[in-house]
């Protein structure tokens, strides 16, 4: 057993304890991190955080009221420092609307009701509360989408200066949200990779904090609360199936981690199966999953589900492993399926951006076969981004 710091120990990847004043990141070779400026482990891998044993009270009747901070004991930020209380906009606690389809109870989790309009708020608030705890004064983000908007909003609340790096070709309307929160926008000529390189160069040169939802594992400590809320809203049990969109995997990795932590705490007796959904135009994970897990470069073409069009997901192997462990599958859906799913949701009163209809399209694609095979139960899927932004 390795003691990493006060009040916490790691044994077989499980960590217990709640008032976490220090980071306890580790790389693939098991090294612990020194400070927030190290966005990569010394061996060049991305940092990960071990699973906690979820410390959560019995489900509240009709829960979850309130924000995701009802689970403070299960989130590794310092209670003493308390920066989350400055940061919070009441994120989390999203509605779970139940419908009946194909013999299943279908729980639509209305993530677009989040303060900045997407589920990225869950991750951003935890990551930035942690950054503030570390004394960070300036952060860098290279997303003009929902992640950039969420990071800019919480950075503003915490008095952290936010620098957003975007492709010069980006439509100006996408930048209105982060700019209105006071973020400084850097327009970079070239490809998406050139933008990422410019952001990292700035991070290295200026000693700024890289507030990346892909690199920084504290982001997943926020997205895991999606699992806790589902467990609580179903009266203290896991659904049979989760359907989730996947691009960089912040949602899939967080949701799987959340259910593993509930399992470790004995609060569920199994983790739900996971079906992750990609867009046909850009489906490296679906391809790799079908090929036994080998990630390879893929041909891509534009898709309406642009939020999940990630050709080379940095955590690809980790995502595939999490899905395999959950007995899951990765499928892809066409733009026609996504747009039909979006229209169907709109006809039921839900207004989502195209990317956020991908998981519902995935459910529609697998549901008839599940029904025919006699499978029944509860499936939960997120409506993860607002149609008002698109
Ligand atoms: C970020 C995002 C996704 C994809 O999440 P990943 O972390 O890239 O897997 C899906 N839908 C919406 C609306 C998003 O903002």
Coordinates of C-alpha atoms and ligand atoms in Angstrom, one line a residue:
X1 CA 0.0 0.0 0.0
X2 CA 1.4 3.4 -1.0
X3 CA 0.7 6.4 1.1
X4 CA 0.4 9.3 -1.2
X5 CA -0.6 12.1 1.2
X6 CA -2.3 12.9 4.4
X7 CA -5.4 10.9 5.1
X8 CA -5.4 9.0 1.9
X9 CA -4.0 5.8 0.7
X10 CA -4.1 3.8 -2.5
X11 CA -4.6 0.1 -2.4
X12 CA -5.5 -1.7 -5.6
X13 CA -6.6 1.5 -7.2
X14 CA -9.2 2.3 -4.5
X15 CA -9.0 5.5 -2.5
X16 CA -11.0 6.4 0.5
X17 CA -11.2 9.7 2.2
X18 CA -12.8 13.0 1.4
X19 CA -11.1 16.2 2.4
X20 CA -8.5 16.0 -0.3
X21 CA -6.2 19.0 0.0
X22 CA -3.7 17.7 -2.5
X23 CA -3.9 16.3 -5.9
X24 CA -3.3 12.6 -6.3
X25 CA -2.9 12.3 -10.0
X26 CA -1.0 9.3 -11.4
X27 CA 0.4 8.4 -14.8
X28 CA 0.4 5.0 -16.5
X29 CA 3.6 4.1 -14.6
X30 CA 2.0 5.0 -11.3
X31 CA 3.9 8.2 -10.7
X32 CA 2.2 10.9 -8.6
X33 CA 2.1 14.5 -9.9
X34 CA 3.9 17.4 -8.5
X35 CA 1.8 20.4 -9.5
X36 CA -1.0 21.8 -11.7
X37 CA 1.5 23.0 -14.4
X38 CA 2.2 19.4 -15.3
X39 CA -0.5 18.5 -17.7
X40 CA 1.2 15.3 -18.7
X41 CA 2.7 12.5 -16.5
X42 CA 6.5 12.2 -16.7
X43 CA 6.1 9.1 -18.9
X44 CA 4.1 11.2 -21.4
X45 CA 0.7 9.5 -20.6
X46 CA -2.4 11.5 -19.5
X47 CA -3.0 11.7 -15.8
X48 CA -5.7 9.6 -14.3
X49 CA -7.3 9.6 -10.9
X50 CA -8.0 6.3 -9.0
X51 CA -11.6 5.4 -8.2
X52 CA -12.9 6.5 -4.9
X53 CA -15.4 4.5 -2.8
X54 CA -18.5 6.7 -3.3
X55 CA -19.4 8.3 0.0
X56 CA -23.0 9.1 -0.6
X57 CA -26.0 9.0 1.7
X58 CA -29.1 6.8 1.0
X59 CA -31.0 8.2 -1.9
X60 CA -33.4 11.0 -1.1
X61 CA -37.0 10.4 -2.1
X62 CA -37.6 12.0 -5.5
X63 CA -33.9 13.0 -5.6
X64 CA -31.8 14.6 -6.7
X65 CA -32.8 18.1 -5.6
X66 CA -30.0 20.7 -5.6
X67 CA -26.7 20.7 -7.4
X68 CA -24.1 18.0 -7.9
X69 CA -22.4 19.4 -4.8
X70 CA -24.9 17.3 -2.8
X71 CA -22.1 14.7 -3.4
X72 CA -19.2 16.8 -2.0
X73 CA -17.9 13.8 0.0
X74 CA -17.4 11.9 -3.2
X75 CA -15.7 14.7 -5.1
X76 CA -11.9 15.2 -4.5
X77 CA -11.8 18.9 -3.9
X78 CA -10.9 20.5 -0.5
X79 CA -13.9 21.2 1.7
X80 CA -11.7 23.4 3.9
X81 CA -10.6 25.6 1.0
X82 CA -14.2 25.6 -0.2
X83 CA -13.7 27.1 -3.7
X84 CA -16.5 25.1 -5.1
X85 CA -18.9 27.3 -3.1
X86 CA -17.6 30.3 -5.0
X87 CA -17.6 28.5 -8.3
X88 CA -21.0 26.8 -8.3
X89 CA -23.9 28.0 -10.5
X90 CA -26.1 25.2 -9.3
X91 CA -24.9 22.7 -12.0
X92 CA -26.1 19.1 -11.9
X93 CA -29.4 18.0 -10.5
X94 CA -30.8 17.8 -14.0
X95 CA -34.3 16.4 -14.6
X96 CA -34.8 12.7 -15.6
X97 CA -37.9 12.5 -17.8
X98 CA -39.2 9.0 -18.2
X99 CA -40.9 7.8 -21.4
X100 CA -42.0 4.3 -22.6
X101 CA -40.5 3.0 -25.9
X102 CA -40.0 -0.5 -27.2
X103 CA -41.0 -2.1 -23.9
X104 CA -38.3 -0.1 -22.1
X105 CA -38.5 2.7 -19.6
X106 CA -36.5 5.4 -21.3
X107 CA -35.0 8.0 -19.0
X108 CA -34.0 11.2 -20.8
X109 CA -31.6 13.2 -18.6
X110 CA -32.0 16.9 -19.5
X111 CA -28.4 17.9 -19.3
X112 CA -29.0 20.9 -21.5
X113 CA -30.7 22.5 -18.5
X114 CA -27.2 23.0 -17.1
X115 CA -26.2 26.7 -16.4
X116 CA -24.1 27.1 -19.6
X117 CA -26.2 24.8 -21.7
X118 CA -24.4 21.5 -21.6
X119 CA -23.1 18.7 -19.4
X120 CA -19.6 20.2 -19.6
X121 CA -20.6 22.3 -16.6
X122 CA -20.2 19.2 -14.4
X123 CA -16.6 18.7 -15.3
X124 CA -15.6 22.4 -15.6
X125 CA -16.8 23.4 -12.2
X126 CA -14.8 20.6 -10.4
X127 CA -11.7 21.1 -12.5
X128 CA -11.7 24.9 -12.0
X129 CA -12.5 24.7 -8.3
X130 CA -9.5 22.4 -8.0
X131 CA -7.4 24.8 -10.1
X132 CA -8.3 27.7 -7.8
X133 CA -7.4 25.6 -4.8
X134 CA -4.0 25.2 -6.4
X135 CA -3.6 28.9 -6.8
X136 CA -4.1 29.1 -10.5
X137 CA -4.6 32.6 -11.8
X138 CA -4.7 32.0 -15.6
X139 CA -6.0 29.1 -17.6
X140 CA -6.0 28.0 -21.2
X141 CA -8.7 26.1 -23.1
X142 CA -8.7 25.1 -26.8
X143 CA -12.4 24.6 -27.5
X144 CA -14.9 27.0 -28.9
X145 CA -17.7 24.6 -28.2
X146 CA -19.5 23.7 -25.0
X147 CA -16.3 23.0 -23.1
X148 CA -14.9 26.4 -23.8
X149 CA -18.1 28.1 -22.8
X150 CA -18.2 26.2 -19.5
X151 CA -14.6 26.8 -18.6
X152 CA -14.9 30.5 -19.4
X153 CA -18.0 30.8 -17.1
X154 CA -16.5 29.1 -14.1
X155 CA -13.1 30.8 -14.6
X156 CA -14.9 34.1 -14.5
X157 CA -16.6 33.2 -11.2
X158 CA -13.3 32.2 -9.6
X159 CA -11.4 35.3 -10.9
X160 CA -9.2 33.1 -13.1
X161 CA -8.2 34.7 -16.4
X162 CA -9.3 32.5 -19.3
X163 CA -7.5 32.3 -22.7
X164 CA -9.5 30.5 -25.4
X165 CA -7.6 29.2 -28.5
X166 CA -9.8 28.6 -31.6
X167 CA -9.3 28.1 -35.3
X168 CA -9.3 31.4 -37.2
X169 CA -12.0 29.9 -39.5
X170 CA -14.4 29.5 -36.6
X171 CA -17.7 31.3 -36.9
X172 CA -17.7 34.3 -34.6
X173 CA -21.1 33.4 -33.2
X174 CA -19.5 30.4 -31.4
X175 CA -17.3 32.7 -29.4
X176 CA -20.0 35.0 -28.1
X177 CA -20.5 32.9 -25.0
X178 CA -16.9 32.7 -23.8
X179 CA -16.2 36.3 -24.8
X180 CA -19.2 37.5 -22.8
X181 CA -17.6 35.9 -19.7
X182 CA -14.5 37.9 -20.3
X183 CA -12.3 35.2 -21.9
X184 CA -9.5 36.4 -24.2
X185 CA -9.8 34.8 -27.6
X186 CA -6.7 33.8 -29.7
X187 CA -7.5 33.0 -33.3
X188 CA -5.0 30.6 -34.8
X189 CA -4.6 29.9 -38.5
X190 CA -4.4 26.3 -39.6
X191 CA -5.9 23.0 -38.5
X192 CA -7.4 21.9 -35.2
X193 CA -4.0 20.3 -34.3
X194 CA -2.3 23.7 -34.9
X195 CA -4.7 25.3 -32.5
X196 CA -3.9 22.7 -29.8
X197 CA -0.2 23.1 -30.4
X198 CA -0.5 26.9 -30.0
X199 CA -2.5 26.5 -26.8
X200 CA 0.2 24.2 -25.3
X201 CA 3.0 26.5 -26.4
X202 CA 1.2 29.3 -24.5
X203 CA 0.8 27.0 -21.5
X204 CA 4.5 26.2 -21.5
X205 CA 5.6 29.7 -22.1
X206 CA 3.3 31.5 -19.7
X207 CA 3.0 28.9 -17.0
X208 CA -0.7 28.9 -17.4
X209 CA -3.0 26.1 -16.3
X210 CA -4.2 23.8 -19.2
X211 CA -7.9 23.6 -18.5
X212 CA -8.5 20.7 -20.9
X213 CA -11.5 18.4 -20.5
X214 CA -9.4 15.8 -22.2
X215 CA -6.1 16.0 -20.3
X216 CA -7.3 17.0 -16.8
X217 CA -8.7 14.1 -14.9
X218 CA -10.5 16.3 -12.4
X219 CA -13.0 17.0 -15.2
X220 CA -14.2 13.3 -14.9
X221 CA -14.6 13.8 -11.2
X222 CA -17.4 16.1 -12.2
X223 CA -19.0 14.1 -15.0
X224 CA -19.1 11.0 -12.7
X225 CA -21.9 12.7 -10.8
X226 CA -24.1 11.9 -13.8
X227 CA -24.1 8.3 -12.5
X228 CA -24.7 9.3 -8.9
X229 CA -27.8 11.3 -9.9
X230 CA -29.2 8.5 -12.1
X231 CA -28.7 6.0 -9.2
X232 CA -30.6 8.4 -6.9
X233 CA -33.4 9.3 -9.3
X234 CA -34.1 5.6 -9.9
X235 CA -34.5 5.1 -6.2
X236 CA -31.1 3.7 -5.5
X237 CA -30.4 1.4 -8.3
X238 CA -28.5 1.2 -11.6
X239 CA -30.4 1.2 -14.9
X240 CA -29.9 -1.8 -17.2
X241 CA -28.4 0.3 -19.9
X242 CA -26.7 3.6 -20.5
X243 CA -26.5 5.1 -24.0
X244 CA -23.9 7.9 -24.2
X245 CA -22.3 10.0 -27.0
X246 CA -18.6 9.5 -27.3
X247 CA -15.9 11.8 -28.9
X248 CA -13.1 12.4 -26.4
X249 CA -14.9 10.3 -23.8
X250 CA -15.4 12.8 -21.0
X251 CA -18.9 11.6 -20.6
X252 CA -18.3 7.9 -21.0
X253 CA -15.3 7.8 -18.7
X254 CA -17.0 9.9 -16.1
X255 CA -20.3 7.9 -16.1
X256 CA -18.4 4.6 -16.0
X257 CA -16.2 5.9 -13.1
X258 CA -19.3 7.0 -11.2
X259 CA -21.0 3.6 -11.4
X260 CA -17.7 1.8 -10.5
X261 CA -17.5 4.0 -7.4
X262 CA -21.1 3.2 -6.5
X263 CA -20.2 -0.5 -6.9
X264 CA -17.1 -0.2 -4.8
X265 CA -19.3 1.4 -2.1
X266 CA -21.9 -1.5 -2.3
X267 CA -24.6 0.9 -3.4
X268 CA -25.3 -1.0 -6.6
X269 CA -24.7 -4.7 -7.3
X270 CA -23.6 -4.2 -10.9
X271 CA -22.6 -1.5 -13.3
X272 CA -25.0 -0.8 -16.3
X273 CA -24.1 -1.9 -19.8
X274 CA -22.9 1.0 -21.9
X275 CA -23.6 1.6 -25.5
X276 CA -21.4 4.5 -26.8
X277 CA -22.5 6.3 -29.9
X278 CA -20.3 7.9 -32.6
X279 CA -21.2 9.7 -35.8
X280 CA -20.6 7.5 -38.9
X281 CA -18.5 10.3 -40.5
X282 CA -16.0 10.1 -37.7
X283 CA -16.0 6.8 -35.8
X284 CA -12.5 5.7 -34.7
X285 CA -13.8 4.1 -31.5
X286 CA -16.6 2.2 -33.1
X287 CA -14.1 0.9 -35.7
X288 CA -11.5 0.0 -33.0
X289 CA -14.1 -1.7 -30.8
X290 CA -15.3 -3.8 -33.8
X291 CA -11.6 -4.7 -34.6
X292 CA -10.9 -6.0 -31.1
X293 CA -9.6 -2.7 -29.6
X294 CA -6.9 -1.6 -32.1
X295 CA -7.1 2.1 -32.6
X296 CA -6.1 3.2 -36.1
X297 CA -6.3 6.4 -38.1
X298 CA -9.7 6.7 -39.8
X299 CA -11.0 8.5 -42.8
X300 CA -13.4 11.2 -41.7
X301 CA -16.1 13.3 -43.4
X302 CA -18.1 16.2 -42.0
X303 CA -21.0 15.3 -39.7
X304 CA -23.9 17.3 -38.1
X305 CA -22.8 15.8 -34.8
X306 CA -19.7 17.9 -34.8
X307 CA -19.3 17.8 -31.0
X308 CA -18.3 14.1 -31.2
X309 CA -16.3 14.3 -34.4
X310 CA -12.9 13.5 -32.8
X311 CA -10.6 11.6 -35.2
X312 CA -7.9 10.8 -32.6
X313 CA -9.3 10.6 -29.1
X314 CA -6.3 11.0 -26.7
X315 CA -7.9 8.7 -24.2
X316 CA -9.0 6.2 -26.8
X317 CA -7.5 3.1 -25.2
X318 CA -8.9 4.1 -21.8
X319 CA -12.4 4.6 -23.3
X320 CA -12.4 1.3 -25.0
X321 CA -11.3 -0.4 -21.8
X322 CA -14.0 1.2 -19.7
X323 CA -16.6 0.2 -22.3
X324 CA -15.4 -3.4 -22.4
X325 CA -15.4 -3.5 -18.6
X326 CA -19.0 -2.4 -18.6
X327 CA -19.9 -5.1 -21.1
X328 CA -20.6 -2.5 -23.6
X329 CA -20.5 -1.7 -27.3
X330 CA -19.7 1.2 -29.6
X331 CA -22.0 1.9 -32.5
X332 CA -22.2 4.7 -35.1
X333 CA -25.2 6.5 -36.5
X334 CA -25.7 8.4 -39.7
X335 CA -26.5 12.1 -40.0
X336 CA -30.0 11.1 -41.2
X337 CA -30.5 9.1 -38.0
X338 CA -29.2 12.0 -35.9
X339 CA -31.5 14.5 -37.5
X340 CA -34.5 12.2 -37.3
X341 CA -33.8 11.7 -33.6
X342 CA -33.5 15.4 -33.1
X343 CA -36.8 16.0 -34.8
X344 CA -38.4 13.3 -32.7
X345 CA -37.1 14.8 -29.5
X346 CA -38.3 18.3 -30.6
X347 CA -41.8 16.8 -31.3
X348 CA -41.7 15.7 -27.6
X349 CA -40.7 19.2 -26.4
X350 CA -36.9 18.7 -26.1
X351 CA -34.8 21.2 -28.0
X352 CA -31.2 19.9 -28.4
X353 CA -28.2 20.6 -30.7
X354 CA -27.6 17.9 -33.3
X355 CA -24.7 16.3 -31.4
X356 CA -26.9 15.9 -28.4
X357 CA -29.4 13.8 -30.5
X358 CA -26.8 11.2 -31.3
X359 CA -27.3 9.1 -28.1
X360 CA -31.1 9.1 -28.7
X361 CA -30.4 8.1 -32.4
X362 CA -28.2 5.3 -31.0
X363 CA -31.0 4.1 -28.7
X364 CA -33.5 4.2 -31.6
X365 CA -31.1 2.1 -33.7
X366 CA -30.6 -0.7 -31.1
X367 CA -34.1 -0.7 -29.4
X368 CA -36.0 -2.9 -31.9
X369 CA -33.4 -5.7 -31.7
X370 CA -33.3 -5.5 -27.9
X371 CA -37.1 -5.7 -27.8
X372 CA -37.1 -8.6 -30.2
X373 CA -34.6 -10.5 -28.1
X374 CA -36.9 -10.0 -25.1
X375 CA -34.6 -7.6 -23.2
X376 CA -36.5 -5.1 -21.0
X377 CA -35.5 -2.6 -18.4
X378 CA -34.5 1.0 -17.9
X379 CA -32.2 2.8 -20.3
X380 CA -30.9 6.3 -19.5
X381 CA -29.5 8.6 -22.1
X382 CA -28.4 12.3 -21.9
X383 CA -29.7 15.2 -23.8
X384 CA -26.4 16.9 -23.4
X385 CA -26.4 20.2 -25.2
X386 CA -28.9 22.9 -25.9
X387 CA -30.5 23.5 -29.3
X388 CA -30.5 27.2 -28.5
X389 CA -26.7 27.3 -29.2
X390 CA -26.8 25.6 -32.6
Ligands
LIG1 C1 -18.6 17.5 -25.4 C2 -19.9 17.0 -25.9 C3 -20.1 15.6 -26.3 C4 -19.0 14.6 -26.4 O1 -18.3 14.4 -25.2 P1 -16.9 13.8 -25.3 O2 -16.3 14.1 -24.0 O3 -16.1 14.4 -26.4 O4 -17.0 12.3 -25.5 C5 -21.3 15.3 -26.8 N1 -22.4 16.1 -26.8 C6 -22.2 17.4 -26.4 C7 -23.4 18.3 -26.5 C8 -21.0 17.9 -26.0 O5 -20.9 19.2 -25.6

